[in-house]
Amino acid sequence: MRQKSVRVCLLLAGLGFALPSPAVEDGAGFVDELRQRGLESLAAEYLEARQNSPLVTPEFRNAIPYEKGLLLIELAQRAPTVKEKVSYLEEAQAALNDFTESADSPELVGNALLELGRVQVGLGTAIQLADAIEGNGNSKLDAREMFEQAKDSFSKAEASYDDARQAFPKNIDAAAEPELFERRKLVRLRWLESRLLLWQAEIEIAQTFLAGSAEFRTRLQTAATELSQLFDKYARNATGGQIALHARFHEGRCYHLLEENEKAIEVLQDVTEVTARSPGNRMLVAKAIAIAMQARINLGQLAETVELADVCIESARAGEDRQLAWLHVRYLRGQAEAALAEQTSDRNQKSRMRRSAGEDFRFVSRVPSPYRSEAQQRYLELAKVGDAIQSVDNVGSFQEAFELGQEAIDQLRAARTALKYSQSNAPQNVPEIEETIDSATTDARRYLQRALLVVDADDPLEEINLARYYLSVLDYEGGELMRAAIMADFLARNYPDDQRASLAAKLALAAWQQVIAKLPGQASAASESFAARQLEGLATFVTRRWPNTEEAAAATGQLINLAIQRGDLQEAEAFLESVPAQQRIEAQCRLANALWSEYLRQNSAEEPSPDVQQLRDKSVQMLRASVDSAQQEANSPVTAQVATAALFLAQASIEKGQYDAALENLQHDRTGALTLLEGNASAAQGQGFAESAYRVALQAYILAGDAQSERAFQIMDQLEASYSQRDQESQRRLTKIYLGLGLDLQKRLQSLIEEQRMQEYAGASQTFEEFLSRLAERSQQEGWAVRNWVVEAQMELADTLADLDQNRAQQLYRQALASNQQLVQQAQQTEGYAPSANAILAARQRQGELLASTGQFREAMDEFTVILGEKPTALDVQRAAAKTYQQWGRKDPRRYENAIRGGRRERSTGQNRIWGWAKLGNIAARAARKDAKYRNYYFEAWYNAAYTRYLAADQDKEQLEQAKATIRTMYQLDEKLGGQDWYGQYEELLKKIQSKLSQSPVGLAEFATAS
Amino acid sequence: MNKPTTINPAILLGAILTTALSALPLAGQSADRVRLVDGSLQRGNIEKVTADEISLDKGTRTESISVGMVRDIRFQGEPTELTQARLQYQLGNYKQALQSLEEISAPSVSRKEITADMEYYRSAAQARIAIGTKAELRDAGRAVQGFASQNPDSYHYYSALELMGDVLVAMDDFDKAAQQYALLSRSQSPEIQLRAQILRGQALMAQGDYQAALTEFDSVLRDASGQDGDRQIQRAQMGRARCLAHTNRADEAIDLATKIIEETAPEETSLQAEAHLALGHCYLGAGQKMDALLAFLYIDVLCRTEPAAHAEALYHLIPLYAEIGREDQARAARNMLEEQYPQDAWTQKLLN
């Protein structure tokens, strides 16, 4: 900015600018001030407005296009996009062109042309850049045109400066006329600069031709010759020395591009050997070194390349090593070292060189630059092979092992970042990156373990502890919880002043907790284990060492959990007492949550302890108290523990059938789970909270009856909408929520039936029906278990509804039939989809049963016939087939005979494929002699044989007598008739038969008397 | 009258500083480094070494260090291969230790302490291999005996006597081993005197006579009352805990082992390792396998610098891991035992 200001003054001075009179504005000063404040746009507007204004001097007015051009160049430099940059530069070009056409001072014209040329070079580069991004492929032509224009501008600038130069007197006394002397010096410098820029533009033009083509070569050779002359003539000149040095650098570039590597090295030596005192020169020297290094790499002079870079990097001043030129040098040194490593057969040297190259690549990969991504790639490659030659056992010092471990950790981090990027942008790279992650994890673990093995008393404690911390994290992430717990616990307790101690404590607490949770046997025994003692010791330590912190709160929670697991409620409450008042609600909720979780755990046991109810009461009491406190204390934060306690309380209310209370709790304006979720509160962001909350809410709404079912479906809609954009895994989770809820509802419906609350049942079953239909739709992509459950649940609901509402039952049977059909089809088409062949058989049998339930008896029998063709002795299928004939008999009484005697005769054997109740009874009788489990089939079959005759009898006395005879025989064979259940059913049937026969309905007593 | 000599105070101060600085071994500069069993480091010039004591010139004063407190000494100017060999020996890599010692060129060593050190590690590594493999025990015993008789002033003298006892235990010659261990009580160091008794108890444990071993350890604890040698007292308690675990007093054993662990500084890796071994055995005795696993795992995670305890812990971890279905970890423990301690007795026990 200051430079520009100087330029304005020079420009004005060149015009013989007089100080503006008070009547006119100080246009130059004003523009300068606006620039200094970063208000270039305003300055441009000001210049626009003053183009014809009498408020500024005519001289300033004439210079306005030039000033505008410069401002636009500044704006272009800051433009965020290439498009904007091009737009500014085009405007700048127009403005500067205007100026050169109207200005009459050759010096000023030169200035403007110089800037114009620069703009044109900028435009050419911007066009190339835009093409690299958008890839339209025409850039070389457009860019070449722009570079040609630039060359023309520089050429004209040179001519103008030459004219201006000639206008100065030959001899000027510097002491007598210092200003004039300096101005002439400046004009000469500009003249030389124009020449330099002209040939630089030529290099750019050459590069728009195919590398190696005649045009490419000719132009570069010409440029090299011209630049060489410039250097030779002015290298020792006080004014032109700097220009000459730059000319030499670009000459070197030409030879490098022409692949005349030796010549490039020789020429660039004139630049690299310059004592680089001024920052400008230091940058030029670093650039020259980079090109010389490239040339040497091309010639295979790798060791020399490394030497060249060493000097440059070692002498870099603070901050320089992160500048582009130095990053380039470092990147090239990495390349040379890596190539050298491949050439040597000495293992140690190879290892050392790879490590050194790795360090260079790692350094470059940390700083934004054009070399960054390539360096990252090279670093990952090198680190991968590096391990193959770097045996852990050869690492003899802590420092070396620690550094290698740290490198592996860096590599791991880089690979994890790359993985995140590749998952969405380059999935083809994912397997390789995952492999890198695995190997880096293994390396990190091995080197860090080695470091701790060879540690010495005077190795730095901070690094020793860092190695411990890394190892514990790696183990924790790798699921090696016991190892993680031991290491992190050790670090936290023994080195509490270490900066990672509290993190280690947190990790150890979590790891110990998970170790204990996985211990086999009773929780009370687990709470007495070694792991529990460690956890208790650490938790106590944490509460004392870091009181009033998140870690201390978590530790108190662990202590409370342990006390609860031990069944020591008093101790748990004592821990609560030790919590400071401001954290009491949080701890109270934690205790209540732990108690409720313990109750759920114990209650889900096959045989819950008799004390479980007492535990429930206590838990609910504590939940109520803690949630009440949280609701009343308006200033206390609603944390995850508070939110969970409120949710648990709602769950407890549902369990007791208090749906309204549950809903009230879920919707509470401070602690309600639904309120928190709607407000996206942090307390509701915990893993699984949303799922649990929606599940509980759905339960409450559905079970609350018709009035709330609409809201239930709204929640389901919200839930589905929120999951619709998520991945497949999330979709599955939602289905799981539905499934869990479905199971809960099924249980609840069952208990309504048992309690004879049929009105409530009717309402709730309707909601359940709708719910099942949604789940059936969702579960198309699910596995066998979910879909099978849906069909079974639909069928079960239909069976229950069959007596209450035939239409609804039929509708449900049809839905179940369609779902089952798809399930069977998929199982038959996809190997391994069903868990076993028997599972498929059961589904096919169900298909027959559902066909029968929907009145499609013939199709049902077809299905059974096919199954029994494959597996003739499948008793369950035979039973289902006989039952279907029996049902069919209601429509077609001839089928009653089939139900008893069987049907679907096979031509080959003359036997019925479907046995019917009589044969089933006989076969079951034989089987029951060997295995008691068949007794049920036996009694069932003969009961049904008698029952079918009873159904078929109508007024046929003979059929009724046969039915009665069957029962008599069964009674004579076994007076208990297989037990209470069957006895009752036989008795009831017999009484009906006796009534129809106009006999006294005394039941089985008739046979007892007879016998 | 003589004119008093004028001394430039600046020169005087410079001379004093120069003298003082040249006498003081600076950190990072060459000096003898004595590493103690608690993990700390003492630097200085060793003036004198006996079987009981090391005199260390620390520039401004000379310090005496009881041999019972010394883990090892790195001598100024010792060959790198000796440093390597010592590290390998301490990590239980006895063959590699011998290889490193082989690479030392004899003329390069002039200091007699360094020569003695090399001799000790050579004979000790041979003995450790022999004990592990139960082969060439007699030759190994002779080599150690040779070292002890030729180097009665070495700070390794009593370690060599102990090692000879270990060789005899490996030969199942418990009586002679007991006699050998008794020689340690000649030391002036209370630590080493107590060690003699503990080794006798350990030999009895090796024979499976836990009751007699318990009596021995009780006697150590009685005799040690009011004496120095905390570490040996703790070792006796560990021995006691293991004996209790094997004599149906598992709960008492667990409490005792836990107490020892709590009272032992975490930096005392050797004691921590032994204490966790004892605890692991106590849990095994009580049938608490998961707890035993965690106790042995502690050694694998934090005490790998103790090869004997680490090898034993790995040996016990193999079946314990398998029992909880962690076949991968069982395999890893087995591989580590075989690869890291091929000559260790626990590896041989596993393979045979």
mmCIF file of C-alpha atoms in Angstrom, chain A residues 613-834:
data_model
loop_
_atom_site.group_PDB
_atom_site.id
_atom_site.type_symbol
_atom_site.label_atom_id
_atom_site.label_comp_id
_atom_site.label_asym_id
_atom_site.label_seq_id
_atom_site.Cartn_x
_atom_site.Cartn_y
_atom_site.Cartn_z
ATOM 1 C CA GLN A 613 -40.199 -54.846 43.500
ATOM 2 C CA GLN A 614 -38.673 -53.132 46.475
ATOM 3 C CA LEU A 615 -35.842 -51.940 44.254
ATOM 4 C CA ARG A 616 -38.403 -50.627 41.789
ATOM 5 C CA ASP A 617 -40.262 -48.667 44.436
ATOM 6 C CA LYS A 618 -37.056 -47.153 45.728
ATOM 7 C CA SER A 619 -35.918 -46.252 42.207
ATOM 8 C CA VAL A 620 -39.206 -44.593 41.316
ATOM 9 C CA GLN A 621 -39.157 -42.678 44.574
ATOM 10 C CA MET A 622 -35.659 -41.386 43.827
ATOM 11 C CA LEU A 623 -36.482 -40.608 40.207
ATOM 12 C CA ARG A 624 -39.534 -38.669 41.319
ATOM 13 C CA ALA A 625 -37.548 -36.728 43.941
ATOM 14 C CA SER A 626 -34.661 -35.893 41.624
ATOM 15 C CA VAL A 627 -36.880 -34.912 38.679
ATOM 16 C CA ASP A 628 -39.056 -32.774 40.971
ATOM 17 C CA SER A 629 -35.935 -30.985 42.228
ATOM 18 C CA ALA A 630 -34.705 -30.428 38.701
ATOM 19 C CA GLN A 631 -38.082 -29.099 37.619
ATOM 20 C CA GLN A 632 -38.367 -26.765 40.578
ATOM 21 C CA GLU A 633 -34.818 -25.401 40.522
ATOM 22 C CA ALA A 634 -35.180 -23.087 37.580
ATOM 23 C CA ASN A 635 -31.491 -22.174 37.710
ATOM 24 C CA SER A 636 -30.087 -25.675 37.746
ATOM 25 C CA PRO A 637 -28.969 -26.860 34.324
ATOM 26 C CA VAL A 638 -30.885 -29.632 32.605
ATOM 27 C CA THR A 639 -28.060 -32.065 31.955
ATOM 28 C CA ALA A 640 -28.048 -35.443 30.258
ATOM 29 C CA GLN A 641 -28.484 -37.103 33.661
ATOM 30 C CA VAL A 642 -31.521 -34.967 34.467
ATOM 31 C CA ALA A 643 -33.049 -35.627 31.052
ATOM 32 C CA THR A 644 -32.470 -39.351 31.463
ATOM 33 C CA ALA A 645 -34.034 -39.379 34.925
ATOM 34 C CA ALA A 646 -37.141 -37.656 33.577
ATOM 35 C CA LEU A 647 -37.309 -40.154 30.751
ATOM 36 C CA PHE A 648 -36.936 -43.091 33.135
ATOM 37 C CA LEU A 649 -39.720 -41.666 35.250
ATOM 38 C CA ALA A 650 -41.982 -41.608 32.201
ATOM 39 C CA GLN A 651 -41.003 -45.200 31.498
ATOM 40 C CA ALA A 652 -41.911 -46.157 35.062
ATOM 41 C CA SER A 653 -45.307 -44.476 34.679
ATOM 42 C CA ILE A 654 -46.018 -46.449 31.511
ATOM 43 C CA GLU A 655 -45.077 -49.657 33.263
ATOM 44 C CA LYS A 656 -47.747 -48.876 35.829
ATOM 45 C CA GLY A 657 -50.318 -48.000 33.154
ATOM 46 C CA GLN A 658 -50.186 -44.280 34.058
ATOM 47 C CA TYR A 659 -49.978 -43.048 30.500
ATOM 48 C CA ASP A 660 -51.185 -39.521 31.138
ATOM 49 C CA ALA A 661 -48.561 -39.044 33.819
ATOM 50 C CA ALA A 662 -45.939 -40.343 31.430
ATOM 51 C CA LEU A 663 -47.060 -37.937 28.730
ATOM 52 C CA GLU A 664 -47.052 -35.043 31.151
ATOM 53 C CA ASN A 665 -43.500 -35.907 32.050
ATOM 54 C CA LEU A 666 -42.357 -36.260 28.459
ATOM 55 C CA GLN A 667 -43.823 -32.877 27.578
ATOM 56 C CA HIS A 668 -42.620 -30.968 30.645
ATOM 57 C CA ASP A 669 -41.323 -27.589 29.557
ATOM 58 C CA ARG A 670 -37.984 -27.955 31.371
ATOM 59 C CA THR A 671 -37.140 -31.621 31.626
ATOM 60 C CA GLY A 672 -39.486 -33.297 29.155
ATOM 61 C CA ALA A 673 -37.647 -35.501 26.691
ATOM 62 C CA LEU A 674 -39.825 -34.371 23.774
ATOM 63 C CA THR A 675 -39.368 -30.720 24.700
ATOM 64 C CA LEU A 676 -35.599 -31.172 24.888
ATOM 65 C CA LEU A 677 -35.503 -32.973 21.570
ATOM 66 C CA GLU A 678 -37.607 -30.342 19.874
ATOM 67 C CA GLY A 679 -35.309 -27.619 21.236
ATOM 68 C CA ASN A 680 -32.253 -29.599 20.136
ATOM 69 C CA ALA A 681 -30.954 -29.293 23.707
ATOM 70 C CA SER A 682 -27.480 -30.607 24.451
ATOM 71 C CA ALA A 683 -28.922 -32.778 27.240
ATOM 72 C CA ALA A 684 -30.752 -34.746 24.566
ATOM 73 C CA GLN A 685 -27.740 -35.313 22.345
ATOM 74 C CA GLY A 686 -26.393 -38.357 24.177
ATOM 75 C CA GLN A 687 -26.052 -41.613 22.340
ATOM 76 C CA GLY A 688 -29.366 -43.418 22.136
ATOM 77 C CA PHE A 689 -31.306 -40.745 24.026
ATOM 78 C CA ALA A 690 -33.459 -39.688 21.086
ATOM 79 C CA GLU A 691 -34.258 -43.278 20.204
ATOM 80 C CA SER A 692 -35.215 -44.178 23.750
ATOM 81 C CA ALA A 693 -37.238 -41.014 24.169
ATOM 82 C CA TYR A 694 -39.215 -41.554 20.974
ATOM 83 C CA ARG A 695 -39.782 -45.151 21.906
ATOM 84 C CA VAL A 696 -41.144 -44.238 25.334
ATOM 85 C CA ALA A 697 -43.221 -41.418 23.842
ATOM 86 C CA LEU A 698 -44.696 -43.698 21.204
ATOM 87 C CA GLN A 699 -45.518 -46.270 23.855
ATOM 88 C CA ALA A 700 -47.260 -43.649 25.932
ATOM 89 C CA TYR A 701 -49.231 -42.198 23.039
ATOM 90 C CA ILE A 702 -50.258 -45.552 21.643
ATOM 91 C CA LEU A 703 -51.194 -47.076 24.949
ATOM 92 C CA ALA A 704 -53.005 -43.967 26.106
ATOM 93 C CA GLY A 705 -55.697 -44.993 23.635
ATOM 94 C CA ASP A 706 -57.532 -43.559 20.675
ATOM 95 C CA ALA A 707 -57.324 -39.978 21.863
ATOM 96 C CA GLN A 708 -53.554 -39.956 21.605
ATOM 97 C CA SER A 709 -52.986 -42.327 18.695
ATOM 98 C CA GLU A 710 -52.994 -39.461 16.205
ATOM 99 C CA ARG A 711 -50.124 -37.859 18.091
ATOM 100 C CA ALA A 712 -48.336 -41.217 18.099
ATOM 101 C CA PHE A 713 -48.471 -41.349 14.335
ATOM 102 C CA GLN A 714 -47.290 -37.763 14.143
ATOM 103 C CA ILE A 715 -44.242 -38.741 16.144
ATOM 104 C CA MET A 716 -43.680 -41.701 13.875
ATOM 105 C CA ASP A 717 -43.915 -39.380 10.876
ATOM 106 C CA GLN A 718 -41.409 -36.983 12.456
ATOM 107 C CA LEU A 719 -39.147 -39.832 13.301
ATOM 108 C CA GLU A 720 -39.298 -41.224 9.794
ATOM 109 C CA ALA A 721 -38.747 -37.803 8.270
ATOM 110 C CA SER A 722 -35.706 -37.217 10.431
ATOM 111 C CA TYR A 723 -34.288 -40.601 9.502
ATOM 112 C CA SER A 724 -35.161 -40.470 5.813
ATOM 113 C CA GLN A 725 -31.939 -38.741 4.777
ATOM 114 C CA ARG A 726 -29.705 -40.900 6.896
ATOM 115 C CA ASP A 727 -27.668 -43.929 5.961
ATOM 116 C CA GLN A 728 -28.811 -47.522 5.894
ATOM 117 C CA GLU A 729 -27.501 -48.198 9.374
ATOM 118 C CA SER A 730 -29.650 -45.391 10.812
ATOM 119 C CA GLN A 731 -32.647 -46.716 8.944
ATOM 120 C CA ARG A 732 -32.076 -50.088 10.527
ATOM 121 C CA ARG A 733 -31.885 -48.453 13.925
ATOM 122 C CA LEU A 734 -35.266 -46.891 13.384
ATOM 123 C CA THR A 735 -36.700 -50.253 12.416
ATOM 124 C CA LYS A 736 -35.203 -51.631 15.617
ATOM 125 C CA ILE A 737 -36.942 -48.921 17.607
ATOM 126 C CA TYR A 738 -40.205 -49.942 15.981
ATOM 127 C CA LEU A 739 -39.504 -53.565 16.636
ATOM 128 C CA GLY A 740 -38.732 -52.930 20.299
ATOM 129 C CA LEU A 741 -41.873 -50.899 20.564
ATOM 130 C CA GLY A 742 -43.834 -53.588 18.777
ATOM 131 C CA LEU A 743 -42.720 -56.158 21.305
ATOM 132 C CA ASP A 744 -43.691 -53.852 24.160
ATOM 133 C CA LEU A 745 -47.100 -53.267 22.625
ATOM 134 C CA GLN A 746 -47.659 -56.935 22.006
ATOM 135 C CA LYS A 747 -46.992 -57.635 25.669
ATOM 136 C CA ARG A 748 -49.274 -54.827 26.655
ATOM 137 C CA LEU A 749 -52.114 -56.105 24.458
ATOM 138 C CA GLN A 750 -51.667 -59.544 25.922
ATOM 139 C CA SER A 751 -52.020 -58.206 29.423
ATOM 140 C CA LEU A 752 -55.173 -56.255 28.402
ATOM 141 C CA ILE A 753 -56.718 -59.521 27.219
ATOM 142 C CA GLU A 754 -55.668 -61.300 30.393
ATOM 143 C CA GLU A 755 -57.202 -58.508 32.446
ATOM 144 C CA GLN A 756 -60.344 -58.661 30.276
ATOM 145 C CA ARG A 757 -60.085 -54.954 29.415
ATOM 146 C CA MET A 758 -61.527 -55.533 25.964
ATOM 147 C CA GLN A 759 -62.584 -51.980 25.302
ATOM 148 C CA GLU A 760 -59.073 -50.725 25.827
ATOM 149 C CA TYR A 761 -57.861 -53.681 23.824
ATOM 150 C CA ALA A 762 -60.011 -52.710 20.856
ATOM 151 C CA GLY A 763 -58.514 -49.188 20.770
ATOM 152 C CA ALA A 764 -54.932 -50.232 21.365
ATOM 153 C CA SER A 765 -55.140 -53.098 18.877
ATOM 154 C CA GLN A 766 -56.194 -50.693 16.151
ATOM 155 C CA THR A 767 -53.118 -48.596 16.766
ATOM 156 C CA PHE A 768 -51.010 -51.728 16.890
ATOM 157 C CA GLU A 769 -52.450 -52.781 13.553
ATOM 158 C CA GLU A 770 -51.473 -49.513 11.937
ATOM 159 C CA PHE A 771 -48.113 -49.745 13.600
ATOM 160 C CA LEU A 772 -47.531 -53.238 12.214
ATOM 161 C CA SER A 773 -48.469 -52.087 8.773
ATOM 162 C CA ARG A 774 -45.808 -49.336 8.949
ATOM 163 C CA LEU A 775 -43.270 -51.745 10.266
ATOM 164 C CA ALA A 776 -44.075 -54.235 7.489
ATOM 165 C CA GLU A 777 -43.425 -51.488 4.970
ATOM 166 C CA ARG A 778 -40.163 -50.447 6.630
ATOM 167 C CA SER A 779 -38.871 -53.937 7.088
ATOM 168 C CA GLN A 780 -38.666 -54.847 3.394
ATOM 169 C CA GLN A 781 -34.916 -54.396 3.504
ATOM 170 C CA GLU A 782 -34.512 -56.044 6.872
ATOM 171 C CA GLY A 783 -33.286 -59.498 7.792
ATOM 172 C CA TRP A 784 -35.334 -62.574 8.437
ATOM 173 C CA ALA A 785 -35.929 -62.094 12.162
ATOM 174 C CA VAL A 786 -37.640 -58.710 11.872
ATOM 175 C CA ARG A 787 -39.857 -59.626 8.933
ATOM 176 C CA ASN A 788 -40.751 -62.970 10.439
ATOM 177 C CA TRP A 789 -41.770 -61.261 13.659
ATOM 178 C CA VAL A 790 -43.971 -58.804 11.765
ATOM 179 C CA VAL A 791 -45.843 -61.607 9.997
ATOM 180 C CA GLU A 792 -46.270 -63.542 13.211
ATOM 181 C CA ALA A 793 -47.500 -60.464 15.059
ATOM 182 C CA GLN A 794 -50.012 -59.685 12.299
ATOM 183 C CA MET A 795 -51.242 -63.245 12.311
ATOM 184 C CA GLU A 796 -51.512 -63.356 16.077
ATOM 185 C CA LEU A 797 -53.454 -60.106 16.153
ATOM 186 C CA ALA A 798 -55.751 -61.388 13.410
ATOM 187 C CA ASP A 799 -56.356 -64.622 15.338
ATOM 188 C CA THR A 800 -57.354 -62.619 18.419
ATOM 189 C CA LEU A 801 -59.546 -60.289 16.398
ATOM 190 C CA ALA A 802 -61.228 -63.148 14.548
ATOM 191 C CA ASP A 803 -63.837 -63.439 17.306
ATOM 192 C CA LEU A 804 -64.242 -59.667 17.753
ATOM 193 C CA ASP A 805 -64.170 -58.202 14.268
ATOM 194 C CA GLN A 806 -64.114 -60.544 11.279
ATOM 195 C CA ASN A 807 -63.521 -57.807 8.729
ATOM 196 C CA ARG A 808 -60.465 -56.441 10.477
ATOM 197 C CA ALA A 809 -59.197 -59.958 11.039
ATOM 198 C CA GLN A 810 -59.534 -60.786 7.353
ATOM 199 C CA GLN A 811 -57.759 -57.604 6.362
ATOM 200 C CA LEU A 812 -54.897 -58.441 8.679
ATOM 201 C CA TYR A 813 -54.697 -62.030 7.409
ATOM 202 C CA ARG A 814 -54.400 -60.701 3.890
ATOM 203 C CA GLN A 815 -51.600 -58.323 4.897
ATOM 204 C CA ALA A 816 -49.805 -61.109 6.713
ATOM 205 C CA LEU A 817 -50.253 -63.395 3.710
ATOM 206 C CA ALA A 818 -48.652 -60.845 1.379
ATOM 207 C CA SER A 819 -45.773 -60.200 3.777
ATOM 208 C CA ASN A 820 -45.200 -63.897 4.286
ATOM 209 C CA GLN A 821 -45.229 -64.620 0.600
ATOM 210 C CA GLN A 822 -42.473 -62.055 0.021
ATOM 211 C CA LEU A 823 -40.503 -63.436 2.930
ATOM 212 C CA VAL A 824 -40.663 -67.000 1.609
ATOM 213 C CA GLN A 825 -39.724 -65.831 -1.867
ATOM 214 C CA GLN A 826 -36.682 -63.960 -0.633
ATOM 215 C CA ALA A 827 -35.601 -66.895 1.497
ATOM 216 C CA GLN A 828 -35.837 -69.184 -1.498
ATOM 217 C CA GLN A 829 -33.962 -66.789 -3.764
ATOM 218 C CA THR A 830 -31.253 -65.649 -1.360
ATOM 219 C CA GLU A 831 -29.109 -68.319 0.131
ATOM 220 C CA GLY A 832 -28.498 -67.808 3.818
ATOM 221 C CA TYR A 833 -31.294 -65.267 4.235
ATOM 222 C CA ALA A 834 -33.309 -67.585 6.468
#
